[in-house]
Amino acid sequence: MSRLAVFCPAVENPHAIRGLVERASIGCELWLIVRPAQFPDPPRRRLRALPARIRYHLRNSIDREIPANGMPWNIRIKDHESGTVTEQTVDQPTVHIGRDPNSDVLLKHDRVSRRHVEIRKIDGGVSVVDSSSNGTFMRKARAWIRIEGTAELSPPFTLRIAHWTVKIEDAPAPVPVEEEAEQAWDESIMIPAASLGRRTEAILVFDLCESSLIASNDDHMAYHLKQRLTQIAEPVLDEYERRFFKSTGDGFLATFDDTDKALNAAIKVEDHIQYRNQRTSNLPIHYRIALHYGDVWAISAGGEDVHGHDVNVTFRIEGVQSPAFTEVIELFPKRDRILCSGRFQHAVQDTVERLSQECVHCGAATLKGITDPVDIFWLKTKYSIVDLDSTLALRSAPVPR
């Protein structure tokens, strides 16, 4: 694993800079060198030796200054469809919210304009400039009032955009670290990456199959299935003490501190979905579940999130298809399945036997964006059916007669 030494600028808000670098450098061993405030910026030529991705974030952080017109603010965004809440601290005078990928706060929805609303810090307050087609609404007493053009507000206040609410409030003033200001450059503090939130956890990824096709035929039904999935999954994940949860739109990502908890959660979610499918006249919920065990990095910038190589591996296992295998040892279904990595299978093999389940080796898969092949196992449950019309693994395995 490579080591990257990063010279940070003088920071009045060190957590913001740490979040930038942390987000940019997943996958390498990172050391942050925090420079005392009285020393000049490190020469820019040092940036040229860094990877372009890191260089971009560092150049931005070096050039950026805390605005003179007030303290940073906190932005709390709640998605009322998925129930997820994210928070971020902003120390720039202007924030853009919209569908544009370059927005400071990105909201993906067809009722959100590309440059939906601009929030500017002014003396003693905030100016909200709406330039959207479908409107930005501010909370007044118990009613939502549409903003016409520009509104002058004082934090805290709440805006509504499509199915999100955005709460703006002043952030606490950063606490200066006197010890750092007294140090010489050669005595700068070095922070190992391990202190920035790396954990070894069981990772679960769930995907609702064919959701785009369902939405193209019946948008209301697609919305209903996603809502029903959330109602089914969240209590189960809470029961097994998930450490992290995030909606992915067509499914979710969850992590657990124990592989047995992740395994039992996956089986129970499948059990509840199958129970629902057998008793409804609506479309069934078809799914793919992936399980893996490895390192995740907790990211605080822009709200809580997890990233890392092993998270990427889990997402690739969820959608794996037959071309990824050099040789398919065992047929596995296209949907309504639970797949796991060899690392996860090794950790839970005793539990699988105790639960009277079967974990069969499908083969080693070369996954997109992943350097080393990954052994894939199919967890056979009482709902597992090998339907040759819906299987992915038809290339190398013998077809039963």
Tab-separated table of C-alpha atoms in Angstrom:
chain	number	residue	atom	x	y	z
A	1	MET	CA	0.000	0.000	0.000
A	2	SER	CA	1.414	3.413	-0.946
A	3	ARG	CA	1.924	6.249	1.521
A	4	LEU	CA	0.982	9.799	0.623
A	5	ALA	CA	2.295	12.788	2.607
A	6	VAL	CA	-0.025	15.760	2.208
A	7	PHE	CA	0.868	19.335	3.145
A	8	CYS	CA	-2.326	20.981	4.343
A	9	PRO	CA	-2.773	24.747	4.418
A	10	ALA	CA	-3.335	26.665	7.603
A	11	VAL	CA	-6.894	25.795	8.527
A	12	GLU	CA	-9.333	27.537	10.777
A	13	ASN	CA	-11.688	24.650	10.084
A	14	PRO	CA	-9.352	21.600	9.993
A	15	HIS	CA	-12.202	19.095	9.728
A	16	ALA	CA	-13.247	20.530	6.355
A	17	ILE	CA	-9.749	20.126	4.882
A	18	ARG	CA	-9.343	16.692	6.435
A	19	GLY	CA	-12.641	15.654	4.853
A	20	LEU	CA	-11.490	16.835	1.411
A	21	VAL	CA	-8.245	14.910	1.556
A	22	GLU	CA	-9.900	11.878	3.150
A	23	ARG	CA	-12.509	11.742	0.415
A	24	ALA	CA	-9.896	12.107	-2.321
A	25	SER	CA	-7.444	9.488	-1.093
A	26	ILE	CA	-9.354	6.317	-0.333
A	27	GLY	CA	-7.176	3.317	-1.006
A	28	CYS	CA	-3.785	4.623	0.068
A	29	GLU	CA	-2.086	5.154	3.407
A	30	LEU	CA	-2.496	8.861	4.039
A	31	TRP	CA	-0.531	11.159	6.351
A	32	LEU	CA	-1.791	14.687	6.879
A	33	ILE	CA	0.892	17.268	7.717
A	34	VAL	CA	-0.914	20.118	9.451
A	35	ARG	CA	1.024	23.366	9.019
A	36	PRO	CA	1.132	26.011	11.754
A	37	ALA	CA	-0.796	29.153	10.865
A	38	GLN	CA	2.160	31.575	10.797
A	39	PHE	CA	4.100	29.731	8.061
A	40	PRO	CA	3.558	30.414	4.352
A	41	ASP	CA	1.812	27.918	2.062
A	42	PRO	CA	4.044	25.057	0.891
A	43	PRO	CA	5.440	25.724	-2.602
A	44	ARG	CA	2.965	24.776	-5.323
A	45	ARG	CA	5.609	22.716	-7.132
A	46	ARG	CA	5.172	20.095	-4.408
A	47	LEU	CA	1.630	19.522	-5.638
A	48	ARG	CA	2.838	18.383	-9.063
A	49	ALA	CA	4.249	15.181	-7.585
A	50	LEU	CA	0.850	14.141	-6.231
A	51	PRO	CA	-1.838	12.184	-8.137
A	52	ALA	CA	-4.153	14.459	-10.129
A	53	ARG	CA	-7.170	13.574	-7.987
A	54	ILE	CA	-5.387	14.555	-4.763
A	55	ARG	CA	-3.771	17.591	-6.393
A	56	TYR	CA	-7.174	18.950	-7.381
A	57	HIS	CA	-8.551	18.814	-3.850
A	58	LEU	CA	-5.399	20.214	-2.276
A	59	ARG	CA	-5.154	23.117	-4.707
A	60	ASN	CA	-8.760	23.992	-3.955
A	61	SER	CA	-8.151	23.825	-0.224
A	62	ILE	CA	-4.985	25.947	-0.421
A	63	ASP	CA	-6.630	28.638	-2.530
A	64	ARG	CA	-9.785	28.786	-0.449
A	65	GLU	CA	-10.089	31.137	2.508
A	66	ILE	CA	-12.657	31.332	5.254
A	67	PRO	CA	-15.032	34.159	4.184
A	68	ALA	CA	-14.797	37.381	6.117
A	69	ASN	CA	-18.571	37.804	6.276
A	70	GLY	CA	-19.343	35.328	9.034
A	71	MET	CA	-19.021	31.828	10.463
A	72	PRO	CA	-19.517	28.632	8.463
A	73	TRP	CA	-23.002	27.166	8.321
A	74	ASN	CA	-24.445	23.683	8.617
A	75	ILE	CA	-26.709	22.304	5.893
A	76	ARG	CA	-28.976	19.392	6.891
A	77	ILE	CA	-30.695	17.609	3.973
A	78	LYS	CA	-33.521	15.127	4.567
A	79	ASP	CA	-34.883	12.907	1.790
A	80	HIS	CA	-38.521	12.324	2.737
A	81	GLU	CA	-38.854	9.407	0.295
A	82	SER	CA	-36.008	7.293	1.663
A	83	GLY	CA	-35.848	8.859	5.135
A	84	THR	CA	-32.089	9.413	4.857
A	85	VAL	CA	-30.488	12.495	6.385
A	86	THR	CA	-27.123	13.992	5.412
A	87	GLU	CA	-25.292	16.969	6.865
A	88	GLN	CA	-22.419	19.092	5.670
A	89	THR	CA	-20.563	22.161	6.891
A	90	VAL	CA	-20.006	24.921	4.345
A	91	ASP	CA	-17.395	27.659	4.787
A	92	GLN	CA	-17.881	29.471	1.474
A	93	PRO	CA	-20.076	32.550	0.966
A	94	THR	CA	-22.246	31.091	-1.825
A	95	VAL	CA	-23.800	27.631	-2.142
A	96	HIS	CA	-25.572	26.280	-5.231
A	97	ILE	CA	-28.247	23.598	-4.917
A	98	GLY	CA	-29.571	21.753	-7.951
A	99	ARG	CA	-29.350	18.881	-10.413
A	100	ASP	CA	-26.109	20.113	-11.972
A	101	PRO	CA	-23.308	17.645	-11.069
A	102	ASN	CA	-21.134	20.644	-10.132
A	103	SER	CA	-23.635	21.878	-7.521
A	104	ASP	CA	-22.422	22.160	-3.929
A	105	VAL	CA	-25.569	20.252	-2.886
A	106	LEU	CA	-26.648	17.779	-5.585
A	107	LEU	CA	-30.326	16.745	-5.688
A	108	LYS	CA	-31.186	14.332	-8.507
A	109	HIS	CA	-34.860	14.601	-9.448
A	110	ASP	CA	-36.793	15.700	-12.528
A	111	ARG	CA	-38.530	18.393	-10.435
A	112	VAL	CA	-35.178	19.897	-9.466
A	113	SER	CA	-33.647	22.402	-11.911
A	114	ARG	CA	-29.963	22.222	-12.832
A	115	ARG	CA	-29.291	25.514	-11.016
A	116	HIS	CA	-32.278	25.375	-8.703
A	117	VAL	CA	-31.440	27.823	-5.939
A	118	GLU	CA	-28.479	29.897	-4.782
A	119	ILE	CA	-27.847	30.692	-1.122
A	120	ARG	CA	-25.594	33.656	-0.377
A	121	LYS	CA	-24.192	34.875	2.908
A	122	ILE	CA	-24.775	38.571	3.428
A	123	ASP	CA	-24.177	40.836	6.414
A	124	GLY	CA	-26.128	39.370	9.302
A	125	GLY	CA	-28.227	36.987	7.234
A	126	VAL	CA	-28.734	34.911	4.125
A	127	SER	CA	-30.092	35.726	0.673
A	128	VAL	CA	-31.959	32.883	-1.074
A	129	VAL	CA	-32.231	33.336	-4.861
A	130	ASP	CA	-34.621	30.937	-6.600
A	131	SER	CA	-34.165	30.327	-10.337
A	132	SER	CA	-36.076	27.045	-10.636
A	133	SER	CA	-39.063	25.959	-12.695
A	134	ASN	CA	-40.891	24.089	-9.930
A	135	GLY	CA	-40.088	26.375	-7.033
A	136	THR	CA	-38.248	26.577	-3.744
A	137	PHE	CA	-40.443	26.858	-0.653
A	138	MET	CA	-39.649	28.315	2.764
A	139	ARG	CA	-41.302	27.283	6.010
A	140	LYS	CA	-43.395	30.029	7.584
A	141	ALA	CA	-45.331	29.035	10.689
A	142	ARG	CA	-47.038	25.786	9.575
A	143	ALA	CA	-47.195	26.606	5.860
A	144	TRP	CA	-44.792	26.327	2.928
A	145	ILE	CA	-44.520	29.604	1.012
A	146	ARG	CA	-43.005	29.681	-2.471
A	147	ILE	CA	-40.030	32.024	-2.832
A	148	GLU	CA	-40.571	34.506	-5.637
A	149	GLY	CA	-37.169	35.636	-6.871
A	150	THR	CA	-35.139	36.509	-3.780
A	151	ALA	CA	-35.851	36.146	-0.065
A	152	GLU	CA	-33.769	37.545	2.802
A	153	LEU	CA	-33.694	35.111	5.728
A	154	SER	CA	-31.904	34.656	9.030
A	155	PRO	CA	-30.607	31.235	10.123
A	156	PRO	CA	-31.927	28.843	11.179
A	157	PHE	CA	-34.493	28.317	8.416
A	158	THR	CA	-35.806	25.412	6.352
A	159	LEU	CA	-36.394	25.150	2.590
A	160	ARG	CA	-38.347	22.544	0.647
A	161	ILE	CA	-37.139	21.392	-2.786
A	162	ALA	CA	-39.076	18.520	-4.432
A	163	HIS	CA	-39.153	15.773	-1.740
A	164	TRP	CA	-36.179	17.163	0.227
A	165	THR	CA	-36.096	19.611	3.108
A	166	VAL	CA	-32.915	21.638	3.553
A	167	LYS	CA	-32.248	23.186	6.959
A	168	ILE	CA	-29.677	26.005	7.128
A	169	GLU	CA	-28.143	27.060	10.439
A	170	ASP	CA	-24.934	28.644	11.681
A	171	ALA	CA	-22.125	26.215	12.459
A	172	PRO	CA	-20.236	26.462	15.751
A	173	ALA	CA	-17.114	28.570	15.508
A	174	PRO	CA	-13.995	26.397	15.024
A	175	VAL	CA	-11.806	26.079	18.086
A	176	PRO	CA	-8.222	27.210	17.395
A	177	VAL	CA	-5.511	24.731	18.309
A	178	GLU	CA	-2.889	26.790	20.106
A	179	GLU	CA	-0.393	23.951	20.298
A	180	GLU	CA	-0.126	23.777	16.502
A	181	ALA	CA	0.417	27.535	16.179
A	182	GLU	CA	3.461	27.302	18.437
A	183	GLN	CA	5.169	24.508	16.508
A	184	ALA	CA	7.844	24.870	13.861
A	185	TRP	CA	7.186	23.457	10.393
A	186	ASP	CA	9.532	20.526	11.018
A	187	GLU	CA	7.446	19.586	14.058
A	188	SER	CA	4.101	19.528	12.253
A	189	ILE	CA	1.607	16.929	13.409
A	190	MET	CA	1.358	13.735	11.347
A	191	ILE	CA	-2.006	11.960	11.477
A	192	PRO	CA	-2.068	8.316	10.275
A	193	ALA	CA	-4.898	7.268	7.997
A	194	ALA	CA	-6.055	4.664	10.512
A	195	SER	CA	-7.332	7.484	12.716
A	196	LEU	CA	-9.585	8.822	9.960
A	197	GLY	CA	-12.297	6.167	10.243
A	198	ARG	CA	-11.206	2.851	8.714
A	199	ARG	CA	-13.122	-0.164	10.018
A	200	THR	CA	-13.281	-3.840	9.073
A	201	GLU	CA	-16.942	-4.755	8.660
A	202	ALA	CA	-19.415	-7.021	6.904
A	203	ILE	CA	-20.910	-5.232	3.905
A	204	LEU	CA	-24.393	-5.893	2.486
A	205	VAL	CA	-25.655	-4.493	-0.823
A	206	PHE	CA	-29.288	-4.936	-1.915
A	207	ASP	CA	-30.587	-4.137	-5.400
A	208	LEU	CA	-34.195	-4.006	-6.588
A	209	CYS	CA	-34.118	-5.697	-9.999
A	210	GLU	CA	-35.577	-4.127	-13.147
A	211	SER	CA	-36.668	-0.961	-11.348
A	212	SER	CA	-36.005	1.202	-14.424
A	213	LEU	CA	-38.198	-1.054	-16.580
A	214	ILE	CA	-40.945	-1.001	-13.959
A	215	ALA	CA	-40.741	2.800	-13.728
A	216	SER	CA	-40.992	3.185	-17.505
A	217	ASN	CA	-44.247	1.196	-17.461
A	218	ASP	CA	-45.713	2.437	-14.181
A	219	ASP	CA	-43.882	5.118	-12.206
A	220	HIS	CA	-46.331	4.830	-9.316
A	221	MET	CA	-45.706	1.076	-8.996
A	222	ALA	CA	-41.928	1.616	-8.988
A	223	TYR	CA	-42.313	4.154	-6.178
A	224	HIS	CA	-44.579	1.750	-4.250
A	225	LEU	CA	-42.066	-1.114	-4.525
A	226	LYS	CA	-39.211	1.072	-3.273
A	227	GLN	CA	-41.297	2.283	-0.337
A	228	ARG	CA	-42.371	-1.269	0.493
A	229	LEU	CA	-38.753	-2.438	0.357
A	230	THR	CA	-37.760	0.267	2.844
A	231	GLN	CA	-40.602	-0.744	5.189
A	232	ILE	CA	-39.472	-4.372	5.053
A	233	ALA	CA	-35.710	-3.902	5.271
A	234	GLU	CA	-35.186	-1.150	7.850
A	235	PRO	CA	-36.650	-3.024	10.877
A	236	VAL	CA	-34.588	-6.109	10.002
A	237	LEU	CA	-31.363	-4.124	9.624
A	238	ASP	CA	-32.053	-2.391	12.941
A	239	GLU	CA	-32.720	-5.760	14.597
A	240	TYR	CA	-29.266	-6.970	13.562
A	241	GLU	CA	-27.626	-3.715	14.673
A	242	ARG	CA	-26.433	-2.381	11.336
A	243	ARG	CA	-23.715	0.212	11.818
A	244	PHE	CA	-24.346	2.128	8.617
A	245	PHE	CA	-27.280	2.414	6.203
A	246	LYS	CA	-27.701	4.361	2.976
A	247	SER	CA	-30.404	4.208	0.327
A	248	THR	CA	-29.054	3.784	-3.209
A	249	GLY	CA	-32.352	4.667	-4.890
A	250	ASP	CA	-32.997	1.128	-6.157
A	251	GLY	CA	-31.800	-0.575	-2.993
A	252	PHE	CA	-29.441	0.070	-0.109
A	253	LEU	CA	-25.964	-0.349	1.347
A	254	ALA	CA	-25.545	-1.474	4.960
A	255	THR	CA	-22.590	-2.505	7.117
A	256	PHE	CA	-22.364	-4.638	10.260
A	257	ASP	CA	-19.635	-5.210	12.825
A	258	ASP	CA	-20.171	-8.967	12.569
A	259	THR	CA	-20.501	-11.294	9.553
A	260	ASP	CA	-23.161	-13.435	11.242
A	261	LYS	CA	-25.355	-10.375	11.707
A	262	ALA	CA	-25.032	-9.489	8.031
A	263	LEU	CA	-25.810	-13.076	6.991
A	264	ASN	CA	-28.890	-13.316	9.200
A	265	ALA	CA	-30.093	-9.895	8.070
A	266	ALA	CA	-29.816	-10.911	4.397
A	267	ILE	CA	-31.713	-14.168	4.973
A	268	LYS	CA	-34.434	-12.458	6.990
A	269	VAL	CA	-34.902	-9.641	4.450
A	270	GLU	CA	-35.282	-12.297	1.744
A	271	ASP	CA	-37.740	-14.209	3.939
A	272	HIS	CA	-39.930	-11.130	4.479
A	273	ILE	CA	-39.836	-10.174	0.801
A	274	GLN	CA	-40.878	-13.665	-0.275
A	275	TYR	CA	-43.680	-13.618	2.310
A	276	ARG	CA	-44.875	-10.298	0.879
A	277	ASN	CA	-44.617	-11.531	-2.730
A	278	GLN	CA	-46.813	-14.558	-1.992
A	279	ARG	CA	-49.583	-12.437	-0.487
A	280	THR	CA	-49.895	-9.420	-2.766
A	281	SER	CA	-51.592	-8.808	-6.092
A	282	ASN	CA	-49.010	-6.125	-6.910
A	283	LEU	CA	-45.793	-6.810	-8.788
A	284	PRO	CA	-43.334	-9.005	-6.861
A	285	ILE	CA	-40.121	-7.550	-5.491
A	286	HIS	CA	-37.208	-9.214	-7.313
A	287	TYR	CA	-33.795	-8.698	-5.763
A	288	ARG	CA	-30.070	-9.360	-5.778
A	289	ILE	CA	-28.155	-9.382	-2.476
A	290	ALA	CA	-24.356	-9.322	-2.127
A	291	LEU	CA	-22.248	-9.917	0.999
A	292	HIS	CA	-18.551	-9.238	1.546
A	293	TYR	CA	-16.140	-8.689	4.435
A	294	GLY	CA	-13.430	-6.036	4.387
A	295	ASP	CA	-12.326	-2.504	5.149
A	296	VAL	CA	-14.645	0.479	4.898
A	297	TRP	CA	-13.698	4.114	5.293
A	298	ALA	CA	-16.096	6.411	7.117
A	299	ILE	CA	-16.365	9.745	5.315
A	300	SER	CA	-17.681	12.772	7.182
A	301	ALA	CA	-17.412	15.429	4.444
A	302	GLY	CA	-20.863	16.116	2.992
A	303	GLY	CA	-22.592	13.867	5.511
A	304	GLU	CA	-21.887	10.363	6.792
A	305	ASP	CA	-20.962	7.865	4.104
A	306	VAL	CA	-18.669	4.878	3.593
A	307	HIS	CA	-16.275	4.201	0.750
A	308	GLY	CA	-13.360	1.976	-0.122
A	309	HIS	CA	-12.152	-0.920	-2.238
A	310	ASP	CA	-14.198	-3.537	-0.390
A	311	VAL	CA	-17.390	-1.494	-0.736
A	312	ASN	CA	-16.750	-1.407	-4.495
A	313	VAL	CA	-16.182	-5.182	-4.517
A	314	THR	CA	-19.569	-5.753	-2.854
A	315	PHE	CA	-21.408	-3.661	-5.442
A	316	ARG	CA	-19.674	-5.606	-8.237
A	317	ILE	CA	-20.624	-8.947	-6.675
A	318	GLU	CA	-24.260	-7.835	-6.555
A	319	GLY	CA	-24.419	-7.338	-10.319
A	320	VAL	CA	-21.975	-10.043	-11.452
A	321	GLN	CA	-22.703	-11.754	-14.796
A	322	SER	CA	-21.335	-14.828	-16.539
A	323	PRO	CA	-18.738	-13.048	-18.760
A	324	ALA	CA	-16.864	-12.184	-15.551
A	325	PHE	CA	-16.058	-15.879	-14.957
A	326	THR	CA	-13.243	-17.779	-16.650
A	327	GLU	CA	-15.113	-20.961	-15.774
A	328	VAL	CA	-18.532	-21.184	-14.162
A	329	ILE	CA	-18.484	-24.067	-11.688
A	330	GLU	CA	-22.109	-23.778	-10.568
A	331	LEU	CA	-25.174	-22.293	-12.235
A	332	PHE	CA	-26.697	-19.402	-10.337
A	333	PRO	CA	-29.921	-17.450	-10.933
A	334	LYS	CA	-30.096	-14.006	-12.465
A	335	ARG	CA	-32.263	-12.602	-9.679
A	336	ASP	CA	-33.769	-13.545	-6.311
A	337	ARG	CA	-30.339	-14.613	-5.106
A	338	ILE	CA	-27.773	-14.030	-2.363
A	339	LEU	CA	-24.129	-14.065	-3.514
A	340	CYS	CA	-21.078	-13.570	-1.309
A	341	SER	CA	-17.309	-13.381	-1.620
A	342	GLY	CA	-14.962	-16.174	-0.611
A	343	ARG	CA	-13.735	-14.045	2.280
A	344	PHE	CA	-17.271	-13.672	3.628
A	345	GLN	CA	-18.069	-17.359	3.057
A	346	HIS	CA	-14.978	-18.415	5.012
A	347	ALA	CA	-16.082	-16.260	7.960
A	348	VAL	CA	-19.639	-17.667	8.105
A	349	GLN	CA	-19.250	-21.293	6.978
A	350	ASP	CA	-20.009	-22.677	10.462
A	351	THR	CA	-23.066	-20.447	10.772
A	352	VAL	CA	-24.307	-21.497	7.318
A	353	GLU	CA	-24.135	-25.160	8.354
A	354	ARG	CA	-25.882	-24.422	11.647
A	355	LEU	CA	-28.705	-22.686	9.743
A	356	SER	CA	-29.011	-25.730	7.433
A	357	GLN	CA	-28.185	-23.595	4.414
A	358	GLU	CA	-25.790	-24.385	1.586
A	359	CYS	CA	-23.048	-22.153	0.161
A	360	VAL	CA	-21.837	-23.350	-3.261
A	361	HIS	CA	-18.779	-22.130	-5.140
A	362	CYS	CA	-19.693	-20.501	-8.481
A	363	GLY	CA	-16.138	-19.707	-9.592
A	364	ALA	CA	-13.617	-16.873	-9.622
A	365	ALA	CA	-14.881	-13.686	-11.262
A	366	THR	CA	-12.926	-10.785	-12.709
A	367	LEU	CA	-14.988	-7.800	-11.604
A	368	LYS	CA	-14.991	-4.441	-13.362
A	369	GLY	CA	-12.506	-2.037	-11.778
A	370	ILE	CA	-11.197	-4.724	-9.384
A	371	THR	CA	-7.628	-5.941	-10.020
A	372	ASP	CA	-7.683	-9.416	-8.464
A	373	PRO	CA	-10.277	-12.132	-9.239
A	374	VAL	CA	-12.880	-12.661	-6.516
A	375	ASP	CA	-14.252	-16.072	-5.540
A	376	ILE	CA	-18.055	-15.968	-5.701
A	377	PHE	CA	-20.347	-18.202	-3.629
A	378	TRP	CA	-24.108	-18.611	-3.957
A	379	LEU	CA	-25.983	-18.942	-0.666
A	380	LYS	CA	-28.793	-21.383	-1.382
A	381	THR	CA	-31.851	-20.809	0.778
A	382	LYS	CA	-35.299	-22.400	0.733
A	383	TYR	CA	-36.304	-19.838	-1.907
A	384	SER	CA	-33.416	-20.545	-4.286
A	385	ILE	CA	-34.552	-21.865	-7.662
A	386	VAL	CA	-32.243	-22.472	-10.608
A	387	ASP	CA	-34.325	-21.342	-13.584
A	388	LEU	CA	-32.260	-21.927	-16.711
A	389	ASP	CA	-34.235	-19.245	-18.549
A	390	SER	CA	-33.153	-16.631	-16.029
A	391	THR	CA	-29.641	-17.793	-15.188
A	392	LEU	CA	-26.541	-15.790	-15.958
A	393	ALA	CA	-24.095	-18.676	-15.844
A	394	LEU	CA	-24.736	-20.580	-19.059
A	395	ARG	CA	-21.386	-20.308	-20.778
A	396	SER	CA	-19.153	-22.944	-19.238
A	397	ALA	CA	-21.252	-25.059	-16.904
A	398	PRO	CA	-22.823	-28.280	-18.187
A	399	VAL	CA	-26.582	-28.054	-18.662
A	400	PRO	CA	-28.502	-30.753	-16.722
A	401	ARG	CA	-30.363	-33.241	-18.900
